Amino acid sequence: MMAQLPEQRLPVELFLDLDRSGPVPLYYQISSRLEQAIRDETLPAGSRLENEVALAARLGLSRPTIRRAIQELVDQGLLVRRRGIGTQVVHGKVTRNVELTSLYEDLERSGQKPETTVLAVEQGTADDRVAEALGVELGSPVLHIRRLRSADGVPLAILDNVLPEAFVDLDRESLAKHGLYQLLRARGVTMRVAKQRIGARAATAGEAELLDLSRGAPVLTMSRTAFDNSGVAVEFGQHCYRPDRYSFEVTLVDR
């Protein structure tokens, strides 16, 4: 979980040069100063801001102005409102290059602490879609795993993966401690290529609850089938991500 630092009283110096009569809205000026304080770690990850009423009173501003300034940073993924805790600084949005890596690895590379809640680990059989994706016979044994991936206590993604028979013995404890690709590599799998599709849709009620979103809020989606160096499919994944905390980045090359 994200370390909970004591509530931090924002230095008034941050706001001494507010232009209260100019064309730039006050909420935007406050938001910009808070953003800079977060990015230069004057407000480190885990800091809890004083409540909106107290901050508004100290700055001589209205509470709606403060609330809108904070909401701007919530929308950017720099702050998060947490029930029973208040408004807390988090790391910025994870930007993922579209390459053959896992979310667990992406979070570690960005300096964040990945956390996994294993929602399901179930042995079953391949239906039409899974059989086609994995290149196995209809009804073949497969393992379905479903996980909630968080970073610093904030939920980021719901990960649904199906693996072929060779991996049906993966256990819940290992999946909670390690990324899926780490576990596959530990078994000698060398992943070489993947077919991937990125999209967006509205969150289901269950997804919204797990990701701490409002019902019907948009989520990013990714469907991927990964293959090893012999061309055998080793996993079929269907994931959804919070768009305020996650994005994909693609490099295009003219050939």
GROMACS .gro file of N, CA, C and O in nm, residues 15-99:
model
  340
   15PHE      N    1   0.157   3.020  -0.323
   15PHE     CA    2   0.043   3.093  -0.380
   15PHE      C    3   0.054   3.244  -0.364
   15PHE      O    4  -0.044   3.316  -0.383
   16LEU      N    5   0.173   3.294  -0.330
   16LEU     CA    6   0.188   3.438  -0.306
   16LEU      C    7   0.164   3.521  -0.432
   16LEU      O    8   0.119   3.636  -0.424
   17ASP      N    9   0.196   3.466  -0.549
   17ASP     CA   10   0.185   3.545  -0.672
   17ASP      C   11   0.058   3.518  -0.750
   17ASP      O   12   0.052   3.539  -0.870
   18LEU      N   13  -0.046   3.470  -0.683
   18LEU     CA   14  -0.174   3.450  -0.751
   18LEU      C   15  -0.225   3.582  -0.806
   18LEU      O   16  -0.226   3.684  -0.736
   19ASP      N   17  -0.267   3.580  -0.930
   19ASP     CA   18  -0.325   3.700  -0.992
   19ASP      C   19  -0.477   3.690  -0.979
   19ASP      O   20  -0.542   3.618  -1.054
   20ARG      N   21  -0.530   3.761  -0.882
   20ARG     CA   22  -0.672   3.749  -0.850
   20ARG      C   23  -0.762   3.831  -0.941
   20ARG      O   24  -0.884   3.823  -0.930
   21SER      N   25  -0.705   3.912  -1.028
   21SER     CA   26  -0.790   3.995  -1.116
   21SER      C   27  -0.756   3.975  -1.264
   21SER      O   28  -0.813   4.041  -1.350
   22GLY      N   29  -0.663   3.886  -1.294
   22GLY     CA   30  -0.622   3.863  -1.432
   22GLY      C   31  -0.712   3.765  -1.506
   22GLY      O   32  -0.811   3.715  -1.451
   23PRO      N   33  -0.678   3.735  -1.631
   23PRO     CA   34  -0.762   3.649  -1.714
   23PRO      C   35  -0.748   3.500  -1.685
   23PRO      O   36  -0.834   3.421  -1.725
   24VAL      N   37  -0.639   3.458  -1.616
   24VAL     CA   38  -0.619   3.316  -1.588
   24VAL      C   39  -0.702   3.276  -1.465
   24VAL      O   40  -0.685   3.337  -1.357
   25PRO      N   41  -0.790   3.177  -1.477
   25PRO     CA   42  -0.875   3.140  -1.362
   25PRO      C   43  -0.792   3.101  -1.240
   25PRO      O   44  -0.686   3.040  -1.252
   26LEU      N   45  -0.842   3.136  -1.123
   26LEU     CA   46  -0.771   3.106  -1.000
   26LEU      C   47  -0.751   2.956  -0.980
   26LEU      O   48  -0.646   2.912  -0.933
   27TYR      N   49  -0.854   2.876  -1.014
   27TYR     CA   50  -0.840   2.733  -0.994
   27TYR      C   51  -0.723   2.678  -1.076
   27TYR      O   52  -0.649   2.589  -1.030
   28TYR      N   53  -0.703   2.733  -1.197
   28TYR     CA   54  -0.595   2.687  -1.283
   28TYR      C   55  -0.459   2.728  -1.226
   28TYR      O   56  -0.363   2.650  -1.231
   29GLN      N   57  -0.451   2.848  -1.172
   29GLN     CA   58  -0.325   2.893  -1.111
   29GLN      C   59  -0.288   2.804  -0.992
   29GLN      O   60  -0.172   2.765  -0.976
   30ILE      N   61  -0.386   2.772  -0.910
   30ILE     CA   62  -0.360   2.686  -0.794
   30ILE      C   63  -0.323   2.545  -0.839
   30ILE      O   64  -0.226   2.485  -0.789
   31SER      N   65  -0.395   2.493  -0.936
   31SER     CA   66  -0.366   2.359  -0.988
   31SER      C   67  -0.225   2.351  -1.043
   31SER      O   68  -0.152   2.255  -1.019
   32SER      N   69  -0.183   2.454  -1.117
   32SER     CA   70  -0.049   2.455  -1.176
   32SER      C   71   0.060   2.454  -1.070
   32SER      O   72   0.162   2.385  -1.082
   33ARG      N   73   0.039   2.531  -0.962
   33ARG     CA   74   0.138   2.536  -0.857
   33ARG      C   75   0.144   2.404  -0.780
   33ARG      O   76   0.253   2.358  -0.741
   34LEU      N   77   0.029   2.344  -0.757
   34LEU     CA   78   0.028   2.213  -0.692
   34LEU      C   79   0.096   2.108  -0.780
   34LEU      O   80   0.171   2.023  -0.729
   35GLU      N   81   0.069   2.113  -0.910
   35GLU     CA   82   0.131   2.017  -1.002
   35GLU      C   83   0.283   2.028  -0.997
   35GLU      O   84   0.354   1.927  -0.992
   36GLN      N   85   0.335   2.151  -0.998
   36GLN     CA   86   0.479   2.171  -0.994
   36GLN      C   87   0.537   2.119  -0.862
   36GLN      O   88   0.644   2.057  -0.859
   37ALA      N   89   0.465   2.141  -0.753
   37ALA     CA   90   0.512   2.094  -0.622
   37ALA      C   91   0.517   1.942  -0.617
   37ALA      O   92   0.604   1.883  -0.552
   38ILE      N   93   0.424   1.877  -0.686
   38ILE     CA   94   0.424   1.730  -0.692
   38ILE      C   95   0.538   1.681  -0.779
   38ILE      O   96   0.612   1.589  -0.742
   39ARG      N   97   0.558   1.745  -0.892
   39ARG     CA   98   0.660   1.697  -0.986
   39ARG      C   99   0.802   1.722  -0.935
   39ARG      O  100   0.892   1.643  -0.964
   40ASP      N  101   0.823   1.829  -0.856
   40ASP     CA  102   0.958   1.850  -0.802
   40ASP      C  103   0.971   1.789  -0.662
   40ASP      O  104   1.072   1.810  -0.593
   41GLU      N  105   0.867   1.714  -0.620
   41GLU     CA  106   0.867   1.638  -0.494
   41GLU      C  107   0.870   1.726  -0.370
   41GLU      O  108   0.907   1.681  -0.262
   42THR      N  109   0.831   1.854  -0.386
   42THR     CA  110   0.801   1.932  -0.266
   42THR      C  111   0.686   1.864  -0.192
   42THR      O  112   0.682   1.862  -0.069
   43LEU      N  113   0.592   1.808  -0.270
   43LEU     CA  114   0.488   1.721  -0.217
   43LEU      C  115   0.519   1.579  -0.265
   43LEU      O  116   0.487   1.543  -0.378
   44PRO      N  117   0.584   1.497  -0.184
   44PRO     CA  118   0.622   1.363  -0.230
   44PRO      C  119   0.502   1.269  -0.236
   44PRO      O  120   0.397   1.295  -0.176
   45ALA      N  121   0.520   1.158  -0.310
   45ALA     CA  122   0.416   1.056  -0.318
   45ALA      C  123   0.379   1.009  -0.177
   45ALA      O  124   0.466   0.985  -0.093
   46GLY      N  125   0.250   1.000  -0.150
   46GLY     CA  126   0.201   0.960  -0.019
   46GLY      C  127   0.157   1.075   0.068
   46GLY      O  128   0.088   1.054   0.168
   47SER      N  129   0.197   1.199   0.032
   47SER     CA  130   0.156   1.316   0.112
   47SER      C  131   0.005   1.331   0.110
   47SER      O  132  -0.059   1.312   0.007
   48ARG      N  133  -0.052   1.367   0.223
   48ARG     CA  134  -0.195   1.395   0.231
   48ARG      C  135  -0.215   1.546   0.242
   48ARG      O  136  -0.156   1.610   0.328
   49LEU      N  137  -0.298   1.601   0.155
   49LEU     CA  138  -0.323   1.745   0.157
   49LEU      C  139  -0.422   1.779   0.268
   49LEU      O  140  -0.508   1.699   0.304
   50GLU      N  141  -0.409   1.900   0.321
   50GLU     CA  142  -0.509   1.946   0.416
   50GLU      C  143  -0.644   1.955   0.347
   50GLU      O  144  -0.653   1.963   0.223
   51ASN      N  145  -0.750   1.953   0.423
   51ASN     CA  146  -0.883   1.949   0.361
   51ASN      C  147  -0.916   2.080   0.289
   51ASN      O  148  -0.855   2.185   0.314
   52GLU      N  149  -1.011   2.072   0.198
   52GLU     CA  150  -1.044   2.184   0.110
   52GLU      C  151  -1.091   2.305   0.188
   52GLU      O  152  -1.058   2.420   0.152
   53VAL      N  153  -1.166   2.285   0.295
   53VAL     CA  154  -1.218   2.397   0.373
   53VAL      C  155  -1.103   2.475   0.436
   53VAL      O  156  -1.098   2.599   0.431
   54ALA      N  157  -1.009   2.403   0.496
   54ALA     CA  158  -0.895   2.467   0.563
   54ALA      C  159  -0.808   2.541   0.462
   54ALA      O  160  -0.763   2.654   0.487
   55LEU      N  161  -0.783   2.478   0.346
   55LEU     CA  162  -0.698   2.541   0.245
   55LEU      C  163  -0.765   2.665   0.188
   55LEU      O  164  -0.701   2.769   0.169
   56ALA      N  165  -0.895   2.657   0.163
   56ALA     CA  166  -0.968   2.773   0.111
   56ALA      C  167  -0.963   2.889   0.210
   56ALA      O  168  -0.943   3.005   0.172
   57ALA      N  169  -0.979   2.858   0.338
   57ALA     CA  170  -0.977   2.963   0.440
   57ALA      C  171  -0.839   3.028   0.447
   57ALA      O  172  -0.828   3.152   0.459
   58ARG      N  173  -0.734   2.950   0.441
   58ARG     CA  174  -0.598   3.006   0.451
   58ARG      C  175  -0.563   3.094   0.332
   58ARG      O  176  -0.492   3.193   0.345
   59LEU      N  177  -0.615   3.057   0.213
   59LEU     CA  178  -0.582   3.133   0.092
   59LEU      C  179  -0.683   3.244   0.064
   59LEU      O  180  -0.664   3.322  -0.029
   60GLY      N  181  -0.790   3.248   0.142
   60GLY     CA  182  -0.892   3.349   0.118
   60GLY      C  183  -0.967   3.328  -0.011
   60GLY      O  184  -1.004   3.423  -0.080
   61LEU      N  185  -0.992   3.199  -0.044
   61LEU     CA  186  -1.061   3.164  -0.168
   61LEU      C  187  -1.185   3.081  -0.135
   61LEU      O  188  -1.202   3.034  -0.023
   62SER      N  189  -1.269   3.063  -0.235
   62SER     CA  190  -1.389   2.983  -0.214
   62SER      C  191  -1.355   2.834  -0.220
   62SER      O  192  -1.261   2.791  -0.288
   63ARG      N  193  -1.436   2.755  -0.151
   63ARG     CA  194  -1.414   2.610  -0.154
   63ARG      C  195  -1.433   2.552  -0.295
   63ARG      O  196  -1.355   2.465  -0.335
   64PRO      N  197  -1.533   2.597  -0.373
   64PRO     CA  198  -1.545   2.544  -0.510
   64PRO      C  199  -1.420   2.567  -0.594
   64PRO      O  200  -1.385   2.484  -0.679
   65THR      N  201  -1.352   2.680  -0.573
   65THR     CA  202  -1.228   2.707  -0.648
   65THR      C  203  -1.121   2.605  -0.612
   65THR      O  204  -1.054   2.549  -0.699
   66ILE      N  205  -1.105   2.578  -0.482
   66ILE     CA  206  -1.007   2.480  -0.438
   66ILE      C  207  -1.045   2.340  -0.487
   66ILE      O  208  -0.960   2.264  -0.534
   67ARG      N  209  -1.173   2.308  -0.478
   67ARG     CA  210  -1.218   2.175  -0.520
   67ARG      C  211  -1.190   2.153  -0.668
   67ARG      O  212  -1.143   2.045  -0.708
   68ARG      N  213  -1.214   2.254  -0.751
   68ARG     CA  214  -1.190   2.238  -0.894
   68ARG      C  215  -1.040   2.225  -0.923
   68ARG      O  216  -1.000   2.147  -1.009
   69ALA      N  217  -0.957   2.301  -0.849
   69ALA     CA  218  -0.812   2.291  -0.869
   69ALA      C  219  -0.763   2.150  -0.837
   69ALA      O  220  -0.682   2.092  -0.911
   70ILE      N  221  -0.813   2.094  -0.729
   70ILE     CA  222  -0.772   1.960  -0.690
   70ILE      C  223  -0.824   1.856  -0.789
   70ILE      O  224  -0.755   1.761  -0.825
   71GLN      N  225  -0.948   1.876  -0.837
   71GLN     CA  226  -1.005   1.782  -0.933
   71GLN      C  227  -0.924   1.776  -1.062
   71GLN      O  228  -0.911   1.671  -1.125
   72GLU      N  229  -0.866   1.891  -1.103
   72GLU     CA  230  -0.780   1.891  -1.222
   72GLU      C  231  -0.666   1.792  -1.206
   72GLU      O  232  -0.630   1.721  -1.300
   73LEU      N  233  -0.608   1.786  -1.087
   73LEU     CA  234  -0.494   1.697  -1.064
   73LEU      C  235  -0.538   1.554  -1.040
   73LEU      O  236  -0.464   1.460  -1.070
   74VAL      N  237  -0.659   1.536  -0.988
   74VAL     CA  238  -0.716   1.402  -0.979
   74VAL      C  239  -0.734   1.345  -1.120
   74VAL      O  240  -0.701   1.229  -1.148
   75ASP      N  241  -0.786   1.429  -1.210
   75ASP     CA  242  -0.809   1.386  -1.348
   75ASP      C  243  -0.678   1.351  -1.419
   75ASP      O  244  -0.676   1.268  -1.510
   76GLN      N  245  -0.567   1.415  -1.379
   76GLN     CA  246  -0.437   1.388  -1.438
   76GLN      C  247  -0.368   1.267  -1.374
   76GLN      O  248  -0.263   1.223  -1.420
   77GLY      N  249  -0.427   1.215  -1.267
   77GLY     CA  250  -0.366   1.102  -1.199
   77GLY      C  251  -0.256   1.138  -1.102
   77GLY      O  252  -0.180   1.051  -1.059
   78LEU      N  253  -0.245   1.267  -1.065
   78LEU     CA  254  -0.141   1.310  -0.970
   78LEU      C  255  -0.190   1.310  -0.826
   78LEU      O  256  -0.111   1.300  -0.732
   79LEU      N  257  -0.321   1.324  -0.808
   79LEU     CA  258  -0.383   1.316  -0.677
   79LEU      C  259  -0.493   1.211  -0.681
   79LEU      O  260  -0.549   1.184  -0.787
   80VAL      N  261  -0.523   1.155  -0.567
   80VAL     CA  262  -0.634   1.062  -0.558
   80VAL      C  263  -0.710   1.092  -0.429
   80VAL      O  264  -0.651   1.123  -0.326
   81ARG      N  265  -0.843   1.086  -0.439
   81ARG     CA  266  -0.927   1.102  -0.320
   81ARG      C  267  -0.958   0.963  -0.267
   81ARG      O  268  -1.013   0.880  -0.339
   82ARG      N  269  -0.926   0.939  -0.141
   82ARG     CA  270  -0.945   0.807  -0.083
   82ARG      C  271  -1.032   0.818   0.041
   82ARG      O  272  -1.003   0.898   0.130
   83ARG      N  273  -1.137   0.738   0.044
   83ARG     CA  274  -1.233   0.742   0.154
   83ARG      C  275  -1.162   0.712   0.286
   83ARG      O  276  -1.091   0.613   0.299
   84GLY      N  277  -1.184   0.796   0.385
   84GLY     CA  278  -1.125   0.775   0.517
   84GLY      C  279  -0.983   0.825   0.529
   84GLY      O  280  -0.926   0.824   0.639
   85ILE      N  281  -0.922   0.868   0.417
   85ILE     CA  282  -0.783   0.916   0.420
   85ILE      C  283  -0.775   1.061   0.376
   85ILE      O  284  -0.705   1.142   0.434
   86GLY      N  285  -0.848   1.095   0.272
   86GLY     CA  286  -0.845   1.231   0.219
   86GLY      C  287  -0.780   1.235   0.083
   86GLY      O  288  -0.778   1.136   0.009
   87THR      N  289  -0.725   1.350   0.047
   87THR     CA  290  -0.662   1.369  -0.084
   87THR      C  291  -0.513   1.342  -0.069
   87THR      O  292  -0.446   1.403   0.015
   88GLN      N  293  -0.462   1.252  -0.153
   88GLN     CA  294  -0.326   1.204  -0.138
   88GLN      C  295  -0.252   1.212  -0.271
   88GLN      O  296  -0.309   1.192  -0.378
   89VAL      N  297  -0.122   1.244  -0.262
   89VAL     CA  298  -0.036   1.251  -0.381
   89VAL      C  299   0.001   1.110  -0.423
   89VAL      O  300   0.041   1.027  -0.341
   90VAL      N  301  -0.009   1.083  -0.554
   90VAL     CA  302   0.034   0.954  -0.609
   90VAL      C  303   0.134   0.982  -0.719
   90VAL      O  304   0.151   1.095  -0.765
   91HIS      N  305   0.199   0.876  -0.765
   91HIS     CA  306   0.284   0.891  -0.882
   91HIS      C  307   0.199   0.925  -1.002
   91HIS      O  308   0.079   0.896  -1.006
   92GLY      N  309   0.259   0.981  -1.104
   92GLY     CA  310   0.186   1.018  -1.224
   92GLY      C  311   0.139   0.898  -1.304
   92GLY      O  312   0.166   0.783  -1.272
   93LYS      N  313   0.070   0.926  -1.409
   93LYS     CA  314   0.016   0.822  -1.496
   93LYS      C  315   0.126   0.734  -1.552
   93LYS      O  316   0.233   0.781  -1.588
   94VAL      N  317   0.098   0.603  -1.559
   94VAL     CA  318   0.191   0.510  -1.621
   94VAL      C  319   0.174   0.517  -1.772
   94VAL      O  320   0.064   0.500  -1.823
   95THR      N  321   0.283   0.544  -1.842
   95THR     CA  322   0.280   0.543  -1.988
   95THR      C  323   0.350   0.416  -2.035
   95THR      O  324   0.466   0.393  -2.003
   96ARG      N  325   0.279   0.336  -2.110
   96ARG     CA  326   0.331   0.205  -2.149
   96ARG      C  327   0.364   0.204  -2.297
   96ARG      O  328   0.278   0.225  -2.381
   97ASN      N  329   0.490   0.179  -2.329
   97ASN     CA  330   0.526   0.157  -2.467
   97ASN      C  331   0.462   0.027  -2.513
   97ASN      O  332   0.456  -0.071  -2.438
   98VAL      N  333   0.414   0.025  -2.637
   98VAL     CA  334   0.350  -0.096  -2.688
   98VAL      C  335   0.460  -0.191  -2.731
   98VAL      O  336   0.508  -0.188  -2.845
   99GLU      N  337   0.505  -0.272  -2.636
   99GLU     CA  338   0.608  -0.370  -2.661
   99GLU      C  339   0.578  -0.492  -2.575
   99GLU      O  340   0.484  -0.491  -2.496
   0.00000   0.00000   0.00000
